[in-house]
Tab-separated table of C-alpha atoms in Angstrom:
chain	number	residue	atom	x	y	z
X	1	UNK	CA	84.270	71.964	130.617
X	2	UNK	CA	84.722	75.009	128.581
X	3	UNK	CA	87.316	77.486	129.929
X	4	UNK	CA	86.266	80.240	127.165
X	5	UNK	CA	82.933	80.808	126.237
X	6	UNK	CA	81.260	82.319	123.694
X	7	UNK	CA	77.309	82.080	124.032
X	8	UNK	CA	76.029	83.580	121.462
X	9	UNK	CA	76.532	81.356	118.115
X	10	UNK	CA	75.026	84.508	115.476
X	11	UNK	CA	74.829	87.795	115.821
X	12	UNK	CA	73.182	90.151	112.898
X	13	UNK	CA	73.597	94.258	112.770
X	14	UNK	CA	72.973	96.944	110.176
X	15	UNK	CA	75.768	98.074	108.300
X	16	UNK	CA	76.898	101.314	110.076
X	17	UNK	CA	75.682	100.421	113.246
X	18	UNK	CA	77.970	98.703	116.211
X	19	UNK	CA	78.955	95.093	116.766
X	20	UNK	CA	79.310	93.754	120.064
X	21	UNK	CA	80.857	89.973	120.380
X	22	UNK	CA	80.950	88.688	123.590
X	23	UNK	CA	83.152	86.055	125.466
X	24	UNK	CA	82.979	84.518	129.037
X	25	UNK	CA	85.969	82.845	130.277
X	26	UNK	CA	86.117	80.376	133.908
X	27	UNK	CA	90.286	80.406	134.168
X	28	UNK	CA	91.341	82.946	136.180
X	29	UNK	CA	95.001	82.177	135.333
X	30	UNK	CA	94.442	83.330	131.992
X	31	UNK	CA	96.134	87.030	131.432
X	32	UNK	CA	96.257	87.519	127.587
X	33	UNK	CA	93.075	87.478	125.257
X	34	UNK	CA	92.691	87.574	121.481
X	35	UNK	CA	90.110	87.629	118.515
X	36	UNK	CA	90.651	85.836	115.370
X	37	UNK	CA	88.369	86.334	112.583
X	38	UNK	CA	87.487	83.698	109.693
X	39	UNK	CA	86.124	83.631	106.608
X	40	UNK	CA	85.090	80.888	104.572
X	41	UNK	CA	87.334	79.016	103.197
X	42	UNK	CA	89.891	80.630	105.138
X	43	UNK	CA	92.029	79.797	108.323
X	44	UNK	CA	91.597	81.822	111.345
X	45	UNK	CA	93.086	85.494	111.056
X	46	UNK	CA	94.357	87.597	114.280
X	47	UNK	CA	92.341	90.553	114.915
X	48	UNK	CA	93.111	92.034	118.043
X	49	UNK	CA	94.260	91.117	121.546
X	50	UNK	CA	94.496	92.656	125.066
X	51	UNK	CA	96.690	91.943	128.288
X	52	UNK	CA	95.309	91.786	131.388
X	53	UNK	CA	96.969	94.352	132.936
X	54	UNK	CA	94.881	96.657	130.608
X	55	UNK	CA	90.937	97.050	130.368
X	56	UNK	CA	90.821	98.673	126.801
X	57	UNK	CA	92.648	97.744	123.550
X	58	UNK	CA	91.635	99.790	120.523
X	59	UNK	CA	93.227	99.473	116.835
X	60	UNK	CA	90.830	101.216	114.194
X	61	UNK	CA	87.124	100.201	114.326
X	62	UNK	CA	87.874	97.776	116.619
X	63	UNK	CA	87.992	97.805	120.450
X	64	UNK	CA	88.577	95.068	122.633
X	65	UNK	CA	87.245	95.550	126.418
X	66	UNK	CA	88.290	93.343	129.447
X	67	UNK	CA	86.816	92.783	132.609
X	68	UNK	CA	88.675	90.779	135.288
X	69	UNK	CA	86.377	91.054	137.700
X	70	UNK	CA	83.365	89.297	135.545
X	71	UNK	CA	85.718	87.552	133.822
X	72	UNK	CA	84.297	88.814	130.484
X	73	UNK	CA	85.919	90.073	127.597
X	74	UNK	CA	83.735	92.166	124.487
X	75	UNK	CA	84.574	92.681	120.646
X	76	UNK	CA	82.664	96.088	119.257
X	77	UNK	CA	83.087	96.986	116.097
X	78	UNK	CA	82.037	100.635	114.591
X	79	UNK	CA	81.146	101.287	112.289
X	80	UNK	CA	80.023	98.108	111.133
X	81	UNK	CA	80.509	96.950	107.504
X	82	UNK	CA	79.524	94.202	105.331
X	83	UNK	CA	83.170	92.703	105.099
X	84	UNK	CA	83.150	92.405	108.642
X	85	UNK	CA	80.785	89.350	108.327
X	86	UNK	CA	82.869	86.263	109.311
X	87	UNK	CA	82.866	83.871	112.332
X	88	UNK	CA	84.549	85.603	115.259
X	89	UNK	CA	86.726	83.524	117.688
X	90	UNK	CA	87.868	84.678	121.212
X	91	UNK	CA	91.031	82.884	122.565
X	92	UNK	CA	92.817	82.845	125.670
X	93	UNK	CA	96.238	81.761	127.034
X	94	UNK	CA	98.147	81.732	130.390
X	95	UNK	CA	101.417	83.011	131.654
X	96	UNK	CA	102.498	79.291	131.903
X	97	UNK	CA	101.586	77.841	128.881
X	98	UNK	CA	103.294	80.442	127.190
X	99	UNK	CA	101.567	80.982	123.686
X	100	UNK	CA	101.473	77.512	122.987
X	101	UNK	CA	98.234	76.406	124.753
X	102	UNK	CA	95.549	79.037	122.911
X	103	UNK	CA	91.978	78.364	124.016
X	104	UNK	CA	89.241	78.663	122.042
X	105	UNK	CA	85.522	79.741	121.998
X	106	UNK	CA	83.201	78.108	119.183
X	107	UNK	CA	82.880	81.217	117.854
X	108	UNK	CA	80.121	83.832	116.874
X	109	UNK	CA	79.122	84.552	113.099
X	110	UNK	CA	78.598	87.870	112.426
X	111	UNK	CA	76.369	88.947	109.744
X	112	UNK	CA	76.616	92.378	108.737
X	113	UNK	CA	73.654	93.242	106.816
X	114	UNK	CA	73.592	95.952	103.871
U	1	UNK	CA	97.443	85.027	102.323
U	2	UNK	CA	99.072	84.556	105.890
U	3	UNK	CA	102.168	83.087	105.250
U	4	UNK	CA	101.144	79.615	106.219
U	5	UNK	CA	100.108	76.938	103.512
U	6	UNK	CA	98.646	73.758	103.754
U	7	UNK	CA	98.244	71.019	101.303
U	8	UNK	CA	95.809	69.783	100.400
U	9	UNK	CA	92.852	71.648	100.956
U	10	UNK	CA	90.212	68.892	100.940
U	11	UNK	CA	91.165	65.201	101.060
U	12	UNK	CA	88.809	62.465	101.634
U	13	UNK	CA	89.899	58.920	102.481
U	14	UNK	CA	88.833	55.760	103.439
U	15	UNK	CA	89.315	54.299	107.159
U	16	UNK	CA	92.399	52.107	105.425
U	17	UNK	CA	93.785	54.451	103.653
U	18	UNK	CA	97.518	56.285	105.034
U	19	UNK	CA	97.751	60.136	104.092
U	20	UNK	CA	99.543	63.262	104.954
U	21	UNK	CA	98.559	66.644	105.571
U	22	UNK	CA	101.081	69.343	104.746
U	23	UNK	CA	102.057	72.427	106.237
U	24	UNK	CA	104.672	74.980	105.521
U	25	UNK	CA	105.281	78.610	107.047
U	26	UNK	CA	106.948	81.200	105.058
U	27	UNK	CA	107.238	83.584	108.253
U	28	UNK	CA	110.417	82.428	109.549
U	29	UNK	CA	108.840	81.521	112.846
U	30	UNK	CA	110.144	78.568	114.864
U	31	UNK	CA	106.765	77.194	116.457
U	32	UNK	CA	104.029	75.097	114.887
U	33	UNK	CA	100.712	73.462	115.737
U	34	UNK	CA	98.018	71.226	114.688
U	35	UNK	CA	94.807	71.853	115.457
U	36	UNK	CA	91.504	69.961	114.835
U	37	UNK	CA	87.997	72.191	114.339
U	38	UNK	CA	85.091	69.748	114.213
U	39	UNK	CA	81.171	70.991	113.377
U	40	UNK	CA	79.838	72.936	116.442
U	41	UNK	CA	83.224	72.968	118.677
U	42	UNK	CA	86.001	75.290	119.415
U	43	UNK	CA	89.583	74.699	118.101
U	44	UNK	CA	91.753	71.713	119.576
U	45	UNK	CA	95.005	71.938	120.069
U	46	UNK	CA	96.943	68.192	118.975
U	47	UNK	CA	100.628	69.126	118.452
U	48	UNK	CA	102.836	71.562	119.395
U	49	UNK	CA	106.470	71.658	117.698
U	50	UNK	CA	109.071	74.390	118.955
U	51	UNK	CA	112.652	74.723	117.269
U	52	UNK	CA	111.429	71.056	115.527
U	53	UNK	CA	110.487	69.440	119.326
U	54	UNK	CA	107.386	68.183	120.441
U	55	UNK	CA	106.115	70.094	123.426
U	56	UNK	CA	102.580	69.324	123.525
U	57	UNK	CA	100.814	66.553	123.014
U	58	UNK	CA	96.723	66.922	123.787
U	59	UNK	CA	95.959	63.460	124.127
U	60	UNK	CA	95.701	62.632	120.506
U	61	UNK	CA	95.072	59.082	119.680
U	62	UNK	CA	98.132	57.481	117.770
U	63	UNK	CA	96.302	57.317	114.165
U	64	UNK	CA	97.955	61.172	113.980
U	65	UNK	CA	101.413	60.704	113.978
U	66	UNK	CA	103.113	64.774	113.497
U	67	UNK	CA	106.438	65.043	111.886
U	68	UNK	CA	108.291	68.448	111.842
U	69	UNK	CA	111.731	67.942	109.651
U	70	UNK	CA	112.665	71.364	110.074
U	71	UNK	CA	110.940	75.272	111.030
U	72	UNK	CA	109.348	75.462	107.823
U	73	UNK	CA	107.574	72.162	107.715
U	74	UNK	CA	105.100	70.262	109.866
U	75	UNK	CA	103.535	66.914	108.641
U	76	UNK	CA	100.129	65.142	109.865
U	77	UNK	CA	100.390	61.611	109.093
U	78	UNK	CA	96.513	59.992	108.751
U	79	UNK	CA	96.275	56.028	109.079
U	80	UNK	CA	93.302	53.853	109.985
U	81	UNK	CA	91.207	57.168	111.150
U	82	UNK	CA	87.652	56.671	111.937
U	83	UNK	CA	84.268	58.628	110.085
U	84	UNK	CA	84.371	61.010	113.520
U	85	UNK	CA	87.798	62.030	112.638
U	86	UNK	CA	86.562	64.182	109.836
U	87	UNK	CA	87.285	67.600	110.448
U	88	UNK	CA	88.967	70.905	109.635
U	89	UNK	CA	92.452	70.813	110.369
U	90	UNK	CA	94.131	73.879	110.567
U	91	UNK	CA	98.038	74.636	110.846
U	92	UNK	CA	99.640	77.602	112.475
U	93	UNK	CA	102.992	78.945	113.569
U	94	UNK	CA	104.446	81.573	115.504
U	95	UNK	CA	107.254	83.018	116.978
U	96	UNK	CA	108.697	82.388	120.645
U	97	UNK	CA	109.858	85.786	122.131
U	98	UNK	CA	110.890	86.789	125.619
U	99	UNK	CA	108.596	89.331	126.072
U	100	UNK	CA	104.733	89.678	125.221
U	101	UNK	CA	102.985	86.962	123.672
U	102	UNK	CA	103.131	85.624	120.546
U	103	UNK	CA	100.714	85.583	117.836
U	104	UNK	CA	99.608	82.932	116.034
U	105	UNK	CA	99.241	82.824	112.123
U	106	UNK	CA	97.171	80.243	110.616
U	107	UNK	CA	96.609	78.402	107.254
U	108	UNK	CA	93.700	77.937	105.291
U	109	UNK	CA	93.306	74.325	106.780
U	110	UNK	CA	92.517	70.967	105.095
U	111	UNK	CA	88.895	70.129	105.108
U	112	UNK	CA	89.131	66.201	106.029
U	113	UNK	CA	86.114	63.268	105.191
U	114	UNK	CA	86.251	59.936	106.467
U	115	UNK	CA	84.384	57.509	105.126
């Protein structure tokens, strides 16, 4: 069964406008999230992450939110722009794996239309 | 470029055949990983080396043997592997710390066919 979920496998937005990725997660042992984008071609690269002790992460256009309670985690990114188009992953990893055990989503793939 | 580099970048092979996949980290980091993407599923963790040890072995049939000579390098040796073992494979490393949590910096990955 899948411990992080993302459910939505595309997402398209206007260039300018605001992308929200979205990821689920069932373990409530995990306590440390993070994004990875990828491009084509390309491995996985880190984006952002967030601790659970905190509900906001922010670094430039993008903002990671967390809520423990629904055990949902969101991506937005503003403005949007057309490099931004890439497959987003959300990951997630517990206190006692360490950073060893990373779980994955499948991902979303973000269009960002000109 | 991330720091990590894996060789090659596509590779296909017949179910006979005995290959290697390639990875070396330029970060100085002292953990490394395997990990297999197939079509339509999320990344699977196979290996896990720290300070050149195995910790973590995800139930990876024996056809992948890992080797990890030193920090820098992590092998993926490929024998008799079947057509549903074509994948992405993707490489990573990072570094243990006490405190926070470590990021994890991957390669471009080796696009694998089995035929």
């Amino acid at each position: 069964d899948q411990q992080v979920k993302q459910n939505s496998p595309s997402l398209s937005v206007q260039e300018g406008r605001i992308s929200i990725l979205n990821c689920d997660y069932t373990n409530s042992m995990f306590d440390y999230f993070l994004w990875y984008k990828k491009y084509p071609a390309e491995g996985p690269t880190f984006l952002i992450s967030i601790s659970s002790i905190k509900d906001k992460n922010e670094d430039g256009r993008f903002t990671v939110f967390l809520n423990k309670s629904a055990k949902h985690l969101s991506l937005h990114i503003v403005p949007s722009q057309p490099g931004d188009s890439a497959v987003y992953f959300c990951a997630a990893t517990s206190p006692g794996a360490g950073s060893y055990q990373l779980t994955f989503g499948k991902g979303t793939k973000l269009s960002v239309i000109p | 470029e991330t720091g990590v580099t894996q060789t090659p970048r596509h590779l296909v092979m017949g179910m006979t055949n005995k290959k290697s996949l390639k990875c070396e980290q330029h970060l100085g980091h002292n953990a490394m990983y395997w990990y297999k993407q197939s079509a339509k599923k999320p990344l699977e963790l196979m290996f896990v080396y720290n300070f050149k040890e195995q910790t973590e072995n995800n139930s990876v049939p024996s056809r992948f043997s890992p080797e990890c000579p030193n920090s820098s390098h992590l092998f993926l040796h490929l024998h008799t592997l079947q057509p549903e073992d074509s994948a992405l494979y993707l490489c990573a490393s990072s570094q243990e710390q006490t405190q926070g949590r470590n990021i994890q910096y991957f390669g471009a990955g080796t696009r694998l066919s089995v035929l």
